[in-house]
Amino acid sequence: MGEDKAIYTVRNLQQGYNGRIVLNVASLDILAGEILAIIGPSGAGKSTLLRLLAFLERPLSGQLTFYNQPVSDQWPDLAAKRRVTMVFQRPQLLRRSVHENVAYGLALRGQQASHEVNTILTALGLDHLTHVPAHTLSGGEAQRVALARALVLKPDVLLLDEPTANLDPYNVNQIEQFIQQVNQTQRTTVVIVTHTIFQARRLAHRTGLLLNGRLVELSPTNIFFERPLQPETAAFIRGDIVY
Amino acid sequence: MFFSAFREAVSLILQMDPTLWGVVRLTLGVSGSALVLAAVFGVPVGAFLGLRDFRGVRWLTAVIYTGMGLPPVVVGLVVFLLLSRQGILGRLGWLFTPTAMILAQTILALPLVTGVTMTAVRSINPELRPQLQTLGATDWQILRTILHEARFGVVVGLVAGFGAAISEVGAVMIVGGNIEGKTRVLTTAIVLETRQGHFDVALALGIILLSLAFLTNALAVHFQGYLESGRG
C-alpha cells in the first residue's frame, strides 16, 4: 500500500434525493495506491458514494476533498477530473469498433496512442476482437472493453461499480487479475463497490461496510473478515443480512 | 400517357434544355440551401432538447411535432405577409426571390430536422452520458459523441427535411411567384404545365423530380453505410 497519503478525504458527507438521505458518511480517507472495497446490501448508498467520488454529483452537505482541495465548482478542474475514471455495472459502449472504443478517452485528450490501445487489448485477451463492432460483444467482453477504455488512460484512481455482477467466472477472474496487476505495477488507487464479500476478500487491502448510508466498519480486509468489530459486519459476513 | 411522358422526360434530359436545366438548378439550390440552414439550426437544437427533460421541453416537443406537419400553403402565406411591402421584413425586398423561397422551405424543414434529431438523441441510453463523463469528456464532447451515436436518426431527419422542401409547392408558389427564369422550380413548373394542358411535359417534370429525390436519398443511404462501417 505504500505511504498513507489520502487522495480523497470524506467528512460528514451527506447525499440525498427528494428529502431522503441515502448517504451519511462521518469519515473516510481513501489512500493512494490502495484497493478499497465497499460492500453492503442494495440501496446502502454504495453507488451514490462512487458517483460522488467520480464528481458526477455534488453532496448535499459535508466535505469531500480530492488531492487536499475541497471539491467545488472550481475543483477538480478538467485535468484533475481526468485523473479519475470509472467502470459501471452495465457498460455502455459506443457504436464503433473495439479499438475505437478503447481509444475514445485518449482522443478526448487529443492523444493518439494506438500502441497503448493494442497493448491493453492484448493484456485483457481482447486482441482478436480489435476491429469488431462493440455492439456485437458478449457481456464479459464488453465489460473487459469498458475496463480497457478506463485504464488505457492510466488514471490515478479507478472506480468500479459492481464491475463483475452477472459475469461468468472466467471473465470475473480475468478482470480481477488485471485490476490487481494495474494496482501493483502502476499504483493505481482502486475503489470497488461490490455486494459479493468474496470479491472484496480476494482483491481489497481494506474493506468497508455501508449500511443504510452509514459506514459501519472500515478495516484491513483480513481483520474485517476474521475479527469484525461491529455486530452488523459479522452478521453481513455470515449472510444474516438479507439483500 | 405515362410512356409518352417518360419518353418526353428522357428527351428533355438528353436535350439538356437550358430552361429545364435552370429550373433543376434552382430547385436543388433552393431546397439544398433550406436543408443546410435547417441542419445548422435544427441538429444542435434537436440534440440539446434531446438531452434535457423539463416541463418546457415537453411543450416545445409538442410544438415541434406540430411543426413537422405544417401545411406549406400556410407557411407560404405567413412568409408572404412578413415579406410583403407592409410586412415587418418588407424592407428586405425578398418577396418573389429565391431567398424568400429558401426562407419558406427552411421553416418547413426545420421542425423535421429538429424533431427527428431530438428523438434520435433521446433514444440513446441515458446511462451513456455519465460513462462518457468519467472518461473525461467535456459537455461539448459528450454532445458530439451522442450526436455521433444518433447519426442514423440524424440522417433520417435530414432526408425528411429535404424531402419536405423539394416536394412542396404551396409555399414557393406564394412567396416565389413562379417567375420563369427567376423563381420557377420543378413543382411550380408542374402546376403550370398541368394548367396549360401540357400533361406529358408535366409528367416528365414529375419524373425528373422523383429521380432527383431518389438520387439524393441514395446518396444519404450510401452515407449511412459509410457511417455504419465505422469510418464516420
Coordinates of C-alpha atoms in Angstrom, one line a residue:
Chain A
M1 CA 0.0 0.0 0.0
G2 CA 3.0 2.3 0.4
E3 CA 2.8 5.7 2.1
D4 CA -0.6 6.6 3.7
K5 CA -1.3 9.7 1.5
A6 CA -5.0 10.3 1.2
I7 CA -6.3 11.1 -2.3
Y8 CA -9.8 11.6 -1.1
T9 CA -11.0 12.6 2.4
V10 CA -14.6 12.5 3.4
R11 CA -16.0 14.3 6.4
N12 CA -19.7 14.2 7.4
L13 CA -20.7 13.8 3.9
Q14 CA -24.4 13.6 3.2
Q15 CA -26.2 13.0 0.0
G16 CA -29.9 12.6 -0.6
Y17 CA -32.7 13.0 -3.1
N18 CA -36.2 14.3 -2.7
G19 CA -35.6 15.0 1.0
R20 CA -34.4 11.4 1.7
I21 CA -30.8 11.0 3.0
V22 CA -29.2 8.0 1.2
L23 CA -25.6 8.5 2.3
N24 CA -24.2 9.9 5.5
V25 CA -20.5 9.1 6.0
A26 CA -18.8 10.6 9.0
S27 CA -15.2 9.9 8.0
L28 CA -13.4 8.1 5.3
D29 CA -9.9 8.5 3.8
I30 CA -9.0 6.8 0.5
L31 CA -5.3 6.2 0.4
A32 CA -3.0 6.5 -2.6
G33 CA -2.3 3.1 -4.1
E34 CA -4.8 1.1 -2.1
I35 CA -7.6 -1.2 -3.2
L36 CA -10.6 -0.3 -1.1
A37 CA -13.7 -2.4 -1.3
I38 CA -17.1 -1.1 -0.2
I39 CA -19.6 -3.8 0.4
G40 CA -23.2 -3.7 1.6
P41 CA -26.7 -4.6 0.6
S42 CA -28.5 -3.0 -2.4
G43 CA -29.6 0.5 -1.6
A44 CA -27.0 1.1 1.1
G45 CA -25.6 4.1 -0.8
K46 CA -22.6 2.4 -2.4
S47 CA -23.2 3.7 -5.9
T48 CA -24.0 7.1 -4.5
L49 CA -20.6 7.2 -2.8
L50 CA -18.9 6.2 -6.1
R51 CA -20.8 8.9 -8.0
L52 CA -19.6 11.5 -5.5
L53 CA -16.0 10.3 -5.9
A54 CA -16.4 10.4 -9.7
F55 CA -17.6 14.1 -9.4
L56 CA -20.9 13.1 -11.1
E57 CA -22.8 14.5 -8.2
R58 CA -22.4 17.3 -5.7
P59 CA -23.1 16.4 -2.0
L60 CA -25.9 17.9 0.0
S61 CA -23.6 18.8 2.8
G62 CA -20.2 17.9 4.4
Q63 CA -16.8 17.9 2.9
L64 CA -15.2 15.9 0.2
T65 CA -11.6 16.7 -0.7
F66 CA -9.6 15.5 -3.7
Y67 CA -5.8 15.9 -3.6
N68 CA -6.3 18.0 -0.4
Q69 CA -8.6 20.5 -2.0
P70 CA -12.3 20.7 -1.3
V71 CA -14.5 19.6 -4.2
S72 CA -16.4 22.6 -5.5
D73 CA -17.4 24.2 -8.8
Q74 CA -13.8 25.1 -9.4
W75 CA -12.1 21.9 -8.2
P76 CA -11.3 19.5 -9.6
D77 CA -10.6 21.2 -12.9
L78 CA -10.8 19.2 -16.1
A79 CA -7.2 18.0 -15.9
A80 CA -7.7 16.8 -12.3
K81 CA -11.1 15.3 -13.1
R82 CA -9.4 13.3 -15.8
R83 CA -7.2 11.6 -13.2
V84 CA -10.2 9.6 -12.2
T85 CA -12.0 7.0 -14.4
M86 CA -14.9 4.7 -13.6
V87 CA -16.3 1.4 -14.8
F88 CA -20.0 0.8 -14.4
Q89 CA -22.1 -2.3 -13.8
R90 CA -23.6 -2.1 -17.3
P91 CA -21.1 -0.8 -19.7
Q92 CA -22.4 1.5 -22.5
L93 CA -20.0 1.1 -25.4
L94 CA -20.1 3.3 -28.5
R95 CA -21.3 2.0 -31.9
R96 CA -17.7 1.8 -33.1
S97 CA -15.0 -0.8 -33.2
V98 CA -13.5 -2.2 -30.0
H99 CA -10.3 -0.3 -30.8
E100 CA -12.1 3.0 -31.3
N101 CA -13.9 2.4 -28.0
V102 CA -10.7 2.0 -26.1
A103 CA -9.1 4.9 -27.9
Y104 CA -12.0 7.2 -27.1
G105 CA -10.7 8.7 -23.9
L106 CA -7.3 9.3 -25.4
A107 CA -9.0 11.0 -28.4
L108 CA -10.8 13.3 -25.9
R109 CA -7.4 14.3 -24.6
G110 CA -6.1 14.9 -28.1
Q111 CA -3.9 11.9 -28.0
Q112 CA -3.3 9.2 -30.5
A113 CA -1.9 6.1 -28.8
S114 CA -2.6 3.1 -31.0
H115 CA 0.2 1.2 -29.4
E116 CA -1.2 1.6 -25.8
V117 CA -4.6 0.6 -27.0
N118 CA -3.2 -2.6 -28.6
T119 CA -1.2 -3.4 -25.5
I120 CA -4.1 -3.2 -23.2
L121 CA -6.4 -5.1 -25.5
T122 CA -3.8 -7.9 -25.6
A123 CA -3.4 -7.8 -21.8
L124 CA -7.2 -8.3 -21.4
G125 CA -7.4 -11.1 -24.0
L126 CA -9.3 -8.9 -26.5
D127 CA -6.7 -8.6 -29.3
H128 CA -8.7 -10.9 -31.6
L129 CA -11.7 -8.5 -31.3
T130 CA -9.8 -5.3 -32.1
H131 CA -11.8 -4.4 -35.2
V132 CA -15.1 -6.0 -34.2
P133 CA -18.1 -3.6 -33.8
A134 CA -18.5 -3.2 -30.0
H135 CA -22.3 -3.8 -30.0
T136 CA -21.7 -7.4 -31.1
L137 CA -19.7 -8.4 -28.0
S138 CA -20.8 -10.6 -25.1
G139 CA -21.4 -9.2 -21.7
G140 CA -18.0 -10.3 -20.4
E141 CA -16.2 -9.0 -23.4
A142 CA -18.0 -5.7 -23.3
Q143 CA -17.0 -5.2 -19.6
R144 CA -13.4 -6.0 -20.4
V145 CA -13.5 -3.3 -23.1
A146 CA -15.0 -0.9 -20.6
L147 CA -12.1 -1.7 -18.2
A148 CA -9.6 -1.3 -21.0
R149 CA -11.0 2.1 -22.0
A150 CA -10.8 3.3 -18.4
L151 CA -7.4 2.0 -17.7
V152 CA -5.7 2.9 -21.0
L153 CA -5.9 6.5 -19.6
K154 CA -3.6 5.5 -16.8
P155 CA -5.7 7.1 -14.1
D156 CA -4.6 7.8 -10.6
V157 CA -8.0 6.5 -9.4
L158 CA -10.1 3.7 -10.8
L159 CA -13.7 3.5 -9.5
L160 CA -15.5 0.2 -10.1
D161 CA -19.3 -0.1 -9.6
E162 CA -20.2 -3.8 -9.4
P163 CA -17.9 -4.5 -12.4
T164 CA -18.4 -8.2 -12.4
A165 CA -22.1 -8.6 -11.5
N166 CA -23.7 -11.2 -13.7
L167 CA -20.4 -12.3 -15.3
D168 CA -19.1 -15.8 -15.6
P169 CA -16.1 -17.0 -13.5
Y170 CA -13.7 -16.8 -16.4
N171 CA -14.4 -13.1 -17.0
V172 CA -14.5 -12.3 -13.3
N173 CA -11.1 -13.9 -12.9
Q174 CA -9.6 -12.0 -15.8
I175 CA -11.0 -8.7 -14.7
E176 CA -9.9 -9.2 -11.1
Q177 CA -6.4 -10.2 -12.1
F178 CA -6.0 -7.3 -14.3
I179 CA -7.1 -4.8 -11.6
Q180 CA -4.6 -6.3 -9.2
Q181 CA -1.8 -6.1 -11.7
V182 CA -2.5 -2.5 -12.6
N183 CA -2.7 -1.6 -8.9
Q184 CA 0.7 -3.3 -8.3
T185 CA 2.5 -2.0 -11.3
Q186 CA 1.1 1.5 -11.7
R187 CA 0.0 2.1 -8.1
T188 CA -3.5 2.9 -9.3
T189 CA -5.8 3.6 -6.4
V190 CA -8.9 1.4 -6.8
V191 CA -12.3 1.8 -5.1
I192 CA -14.5 -1.2 -5.8
V193 CA -18.2 -1.4 -4.9
T194 CA -19.5 -4.9 -4.7
H195 CA -22.1 -6.9 -3.0
T196 CA -20.1 -10.1 -3.1
I197 CA -18.0 -10.4 0.0
F198 CA -15.7 -12.9 -1.7
Q199 CA -14.6 -10.4 -4.3
A200 CA -13.7 -7.9 -1.5
R201 CA -11.8 -10.6 0.2
R202 CA -9.9 -11.6 -2.9
L203 CA -9.0 -8.0 -4.0
A204 CA -9.1 -5.4 -1.4
H205 CA -6.4 -4.1 1.1
R206 CA -9.2 -2.6 3.1
T207 CA -12.9 -3.3 3.2
G208 CA -15.7 -1.2 4.5
L209 CA -19.4 -2.0 5.1
L210 CA -22.1 0.5 4.1
L211 CA -25.4 0.0 5.8
N212 CA -28.3 2.4 5.3
G213 CA -25.9 5.1 4.1
R214 CA -23.6 4.8 7.0
L215 CA -20.0 3.4 7.0
V216 CA -20.4 0.9 9.8
E217 CA -16.9 -0.5 9.8
L218 CA -13.7 0.0 7.8
S219 CA -10.7 -2.2 8.4
P220 CA -7.9 -4.0 6.7
T221 CA -9.5 -6.8 4.8
N222 CA -8.2 -9.7 6.9
I223 CA -9.3 -8.1 10.1
F224 CA -12.7 -7.1 8.6
F225 CA -13.5 -10.7 7.8
E226 CA -11.8 -12.5 10.6
R227 CA -12.3 -10.3 13.6
P228 CA -15.0 -7.8 12.7
L229 CA -15.6 -5.1 15.4
Q230 CA -19.2 -4.4 14.7
P231 CA -22.1 -7.0 15.1
E232 CA -23.6 -5.8 11.8
T233 CA -20.4 -6.7 10.0
A234 CA -20.3 -10.1 11.5
A235 CA -24.0 -10.6 10.5
F236 CA -23.3 -9.4 7.0
I237 CA -20.4 -11.7 6.5
R238 CA -22.4 -14.7 7.9
G239 CA -25.1 -13.8 5.4
D240 CA -27.6 -12.9 8.1
I241 CA -28.4 -9.6 6.5
V242 CA -30.5 -10.4 3.5
Y243 CA -30.1 -8.4 0.4
Chain B
M1 CA -49.7 8.7 -71.5
F2 CA -47.1 7.5 -69.0
F3 CA -45.0 6.1 -71.7
S4 CA -45.0 9.2 -73.8
A5 CA -44.3 11.2 -70.6
F6 CA -41.3 9.0 -69.9
R7 CA -40.1 9.5 -73.5
E8 CA -40.6 13.2 -73.1
A9 CA -38.6 13.2 -69.8
V10 CA -35.8 11.3 -71.4
S11 CA -35.7 13.6 -74.4
L12 CA -35.8 16.7 -72.2
I13 CA -32.9 15.4 -70.2
L14 CA -31.0 14.4 -73.3
Q15 CA -31.5 17.7 -74.9
M16 CA -30.0 19.4 -71.8
D17 CA -32.7 22.0 -72.4
P18 CA -31.3 25.2 -70.8
T19 CA -34.6 26.2 -69.4
L20 CA -35.1 22.9 -67.8
W21 CA -31.6 22.9 -66.6
G22 CA -32.1 26.3 -64.9
V23 CA -35.3 25.0 -63.2
V24 CA -33.5 21.9 -61.9
R25 CA -30.5 24.0 -60.7
L26 CA -32.8 26.4 -58.9
T27 CA -34.8 23.6 -57.3
L28 CA -31.7 22.0 -55.9
G29 CA -30.2 25.3 -54.9
V30 CA -33.3 26.5 -53.0
S31 CA -34.1 23.2 -51.3
G32 CA -30.4 22.4 -50.7
S33 CA -29.9 25.8 -49.0
A34 CA -33.0 25.3 -47.0
L35 CA -31.7 21.9 -45.9
V36 CA -28.3 23.4 -44.9
L37 CA -29.9 26.1 -42.9
A38 CA -32.3 23.7 -41.2
A39 CA -29.4 21.4 -40.4
V40 CA -27.3 24.2 -38.9
F41 CA -30.0 25.2 -36.5
G42 CA -32.0 22.0 -36.2
V43 CA -29.3 19.5 -35.4
P44 CA -27.8 21.3 -32.4
V45 CA -31.2 22.4 -31.1
G46 CA -32.6 18.9 -31.5
A47 CA -29.6 17.5 -29.8
F48 CA -29.8 20.0 -26.9
L49 CA -33.5 19.3 -26.4
G50 CA -33.0 15.5 -26.7
L51 CA -30.6 15.7 -23.7
R52 CA -32.9 17.8 -21.5
D53 CA -36.0 16.9 -19.7
F54 CA -38.1 19.6 -18.0
R55 CA -41.6 20.9 -18.4
G56 CA -40.7 23.4 -21.1
V57 CA -39.1 20.8 -23.2
R58 CA -42.3 18.8 -23.4
W59 CA -44.3 21.8 -24.5
L60 CA -41.6 22.6 -27.1
T61 CA -41.7 19.0 -28.2
A62 CA -45.4 19.2 -28.9
V63 CA -44.8 22.4 -30.8
I64 CA -42.0 20.8 -32.9
Y65 CA -44.2 17.7 -33.6
T66 CA -46.9 20.0 -34.8
G67 CA -44.4 21.8 -37.0
M68 CA -43.5 18.5 -38.6
G69 CA -46.8 18.6 -40.4
L70 CA -47.0 22.3 -41.2
P71 CA -49.1 23.0 -44.3
P72 CA -46.8 24.6 -46.9
V73 CA -49.5 26.9 -48.1
V74 CA -49.9 28.4 -44.6
V75 CA -46.2 28.8 -44.3
G76 CA -46.1 30.5 -47.7
L77 CA -48.9 32.8 -46.7
V78 CA -47.2 33.8 -43.4
V79 CA -43.8 34.4 -45.1
F80 CA -45.6 36.3 -47.8
L81 CA -47.2 38.6 -45.3
L82 CA -43.9 39.1 -43.5
L83 CA -42.1 40.0 -46.7
S84 CA -44.8 42.0 -48.3
R85 CA -44.3 45.7 -48.5
Q86 CA -46.3 46.3 -45.3
G87 CA -44.8 43.4 -43.5
I88 CA -42.2 43.7 -40.8
L89 CA -39.5 42.3 -43.2
G90 CA -40.8 44.1 -46.2
R91 CA -37.7 46.4 -46.4
L92 CA -35.6 43.4 -47.3
G93 CA -37.2 43.2 -50.7
W94 CA -37.0 39.4 -50.7
L95 CA -40.5 38.8 -52.0
F96 CA -40.6 36.9 -55.3
T97 CA -36.9 36.0 -55.0
P98 CA -35.2 32.6 -54.4
T99 CA -34.2 34.0 -50.9
A100 CA -37.9 34.1 -49.9
M101 CA -38.3 30.5 -51.2
I102 CA -35.3 29.4 -49.1
L103 CA -36.8 31.1 -46.1
A104 CA -40.1 29.4 -46.5
Q105 CA -38.6 25.9 -47.1
T106 CA -36.3 26.3 -44.2
I107 CA -39.3 26.9 -42.0
L108 CA -40.9 23.7 -43.4
A109 CA -37.7 21.6 -43.0
L110 CA -36.6 22.9 -39.6
P111 CA -39.1 21.1 -37.4
L112 CA -38.5 17.8 -39.2
V113 CA -34.7 18.0 -38.8
T114 CA -35.1 19.2 -35.1
G115 CA -37.8 16.7 -34.2
V116 CA -36.2 13.7 -35.7
T117 CA -32.7 14.6 -34.3
M118 CA -34.3 15.1 -30.8
T119 CA -36.0 11.7 -30.9
A120 CA -32.8 10.0 -32.1
V121 CA -30.7 11.6 -29.3
R122 CA -33.4 10.7 -26.8
S123 CA -33.2 7.1 -27.9
I124 CA -29.6 6.9 -26.8
N125 CA -29.3 5.1 -23.4
P126 CA -29.1 7.8 -20.7
E127 CA -26.5 5.8 -18.9
L128 CA -24.1 6.6 -21.6
R129 CA -23.6 10.2 -20.5
P130 CA -22.1 9.6 -17.0
Q131 CA -19.9 7.0 -18.5
L132 CA -18.5 9.4 -21.1
Q133 CA -18.1 12.0 -18.3
T134 CA -16.0 9.6 -16.2
L135 CA -13.8 9.0 -19.3
G136 CA -13.0 12.7 -19.2
A137 CA -15.5 14.1 -21.8
T138 CA -16.5 17.8 -21.5
D139 CA -20.1 18.8 -22.0
W140 CA -19.3 19.7 -25.6
Q141 CA -17.5 16.4 -26.3
I142 CA -20.5 14.5 -24.8
L143 CA -22.9 16.3 -27.1
R144 CA -20.7 15.5 -30.1
T145 CA -20.4 11.9 -29.1
I146 CA -24.1 11.4 -28.5
L147 CA -24.9 13.0 -31.9
H148 CA -22.4 10.6 -33.4
E149 CA -24.2 7.7 -31.7
A150 CA -27.5 9.0 -33.0
R151 CA -26.1 9.6 -36.5
F152 CA -28.6 7.2 -38.3
G153 CA -31.5 9.1 -36.9
V154 CA -29.9 12.4 -37.7
V155 CA -29.6 11.4 -41.4
V156 CA -33.2 10.3 -41.4
G157 CA -34.1 13.8 -40.2
L158 CA -32.1 15.5 -42.9
V159 CA -33.6 13.2 -45.6
A160 CA -37.1 14.0 -44.3
G161 CA -36.4 17.7 -44.2
F162 CA -35.0 17.8 -47.7
G163 CA -37.9 15.7 -49.0
A164 CA -40.4 18.1 -47.5
A165 CA -38.6 21.1 -49.0
I166 CA -38.1 19.8 -52.5
S167 CA -41.6 18.3 -52.9
E168 CA -43.7 21.2 -51.6
V169 CA -45.4 23.6 -54.0
G170 CA -47.7 25.8 -51.9
A171 CA -45.0 27.9 -50.2
V172 CA -42.7 28.5 -53.1
M173 CA -45.7 29.3 -55.3
I174 CA -46.9 32.1 -53.0
V175 CA -43.5 33.6 -52.0
G176 CA -41.7 32.9 -55.2
G177 CA -44.4 33.7 -57.7
N178 CA -43.3 31.0 -60.2
I179 CA -41.5 33.6 -62.4
E180 CA -39.9 32.0 -65.4
G181 CA -36.1 32.0 -65.2
K182 CA -36.2 33.5 -61.8
T183 CA -38.2 31.7 -59.2
R184 CA -39.6 28.7 -61.2
V185 CA -38.8 25.3 -59.6
L186 CA -39.9 21.8 -60.6
T187 CA -43.0 21.7 -58.5
T188 CA -44.3 25.1 -59.6
A189 CA -43.5 24.3 -63.2
I190 CA -45.5 21.1 -62.9
V191 CA -48.5 23.1 -61.7
L192 CA -48.1 25.5 -64.6
E193 CA -47.7 22.8 -67.3
T194 CA -50.7 20.9 -65.9
R195 CA -52.9 24.0 -66.0
Q196 CA -51.9 24.6 -69.6
G197 CA -52.8 21.1 -70.6
H198 CA -49.2 20.0 -71.3
F199 CA -49.7 16.8 -69.4
D200 CA -46.8 14.9 -70.9
V201 CA -44.4 17.8 -70.0
A202 CA -45.8 18.0 -66.5
L203 CA -45.4 14.3 -66.0
A204 CA -41.9 14.4 -67.4
L205 CA -41.0 17.1 -64.9
G206 CA -42.6 14.9 -62.2
I207 CA -40.4 12.0 -63.3
I208 CA -37.3 14.3 -63.1
L209 CA -38.3 15.5 -59.6
L210 CA -38.7 11.9 -58.4
S211 CA -35.4 10.9 -59.9
L212 CA -33.7 13.8 -58.1
A213 CA -35.3 12.8 -54.8
F214 CA -34.2 9.2 -55.4
L215 CA -30.7 10.2 -56.2
T216 CA -30.3 12.3 -53.1
N217 CA -31.8 9.6 -50.9
A218 CA -29.5 7.0 -52.5
L219 CA -26.6 9.3 -51.6
A220 CA -27.9 9.5 -48.0
V221 CA -28.2 5.7 -47.7
H222 CA -24.7 5.4 -49.1
F223 CA -23.6 7.9 -46.5
Q224 CA -25.3 5.9 -43.7
G225 CA -23.5 2.8 -44.9
Y226 CA -20.3 4.7 -44.7
L227 CA -21.1 5.7 -41.1
E228 CA -22.0 2.1 -40.3
S229 CA -18.7 0.8 -41.5
G230 CA -17.2 2.8 -38.6
R231 CA -15.2 5.2 -40.6
G232 CA -17.5 8.1 -39.8

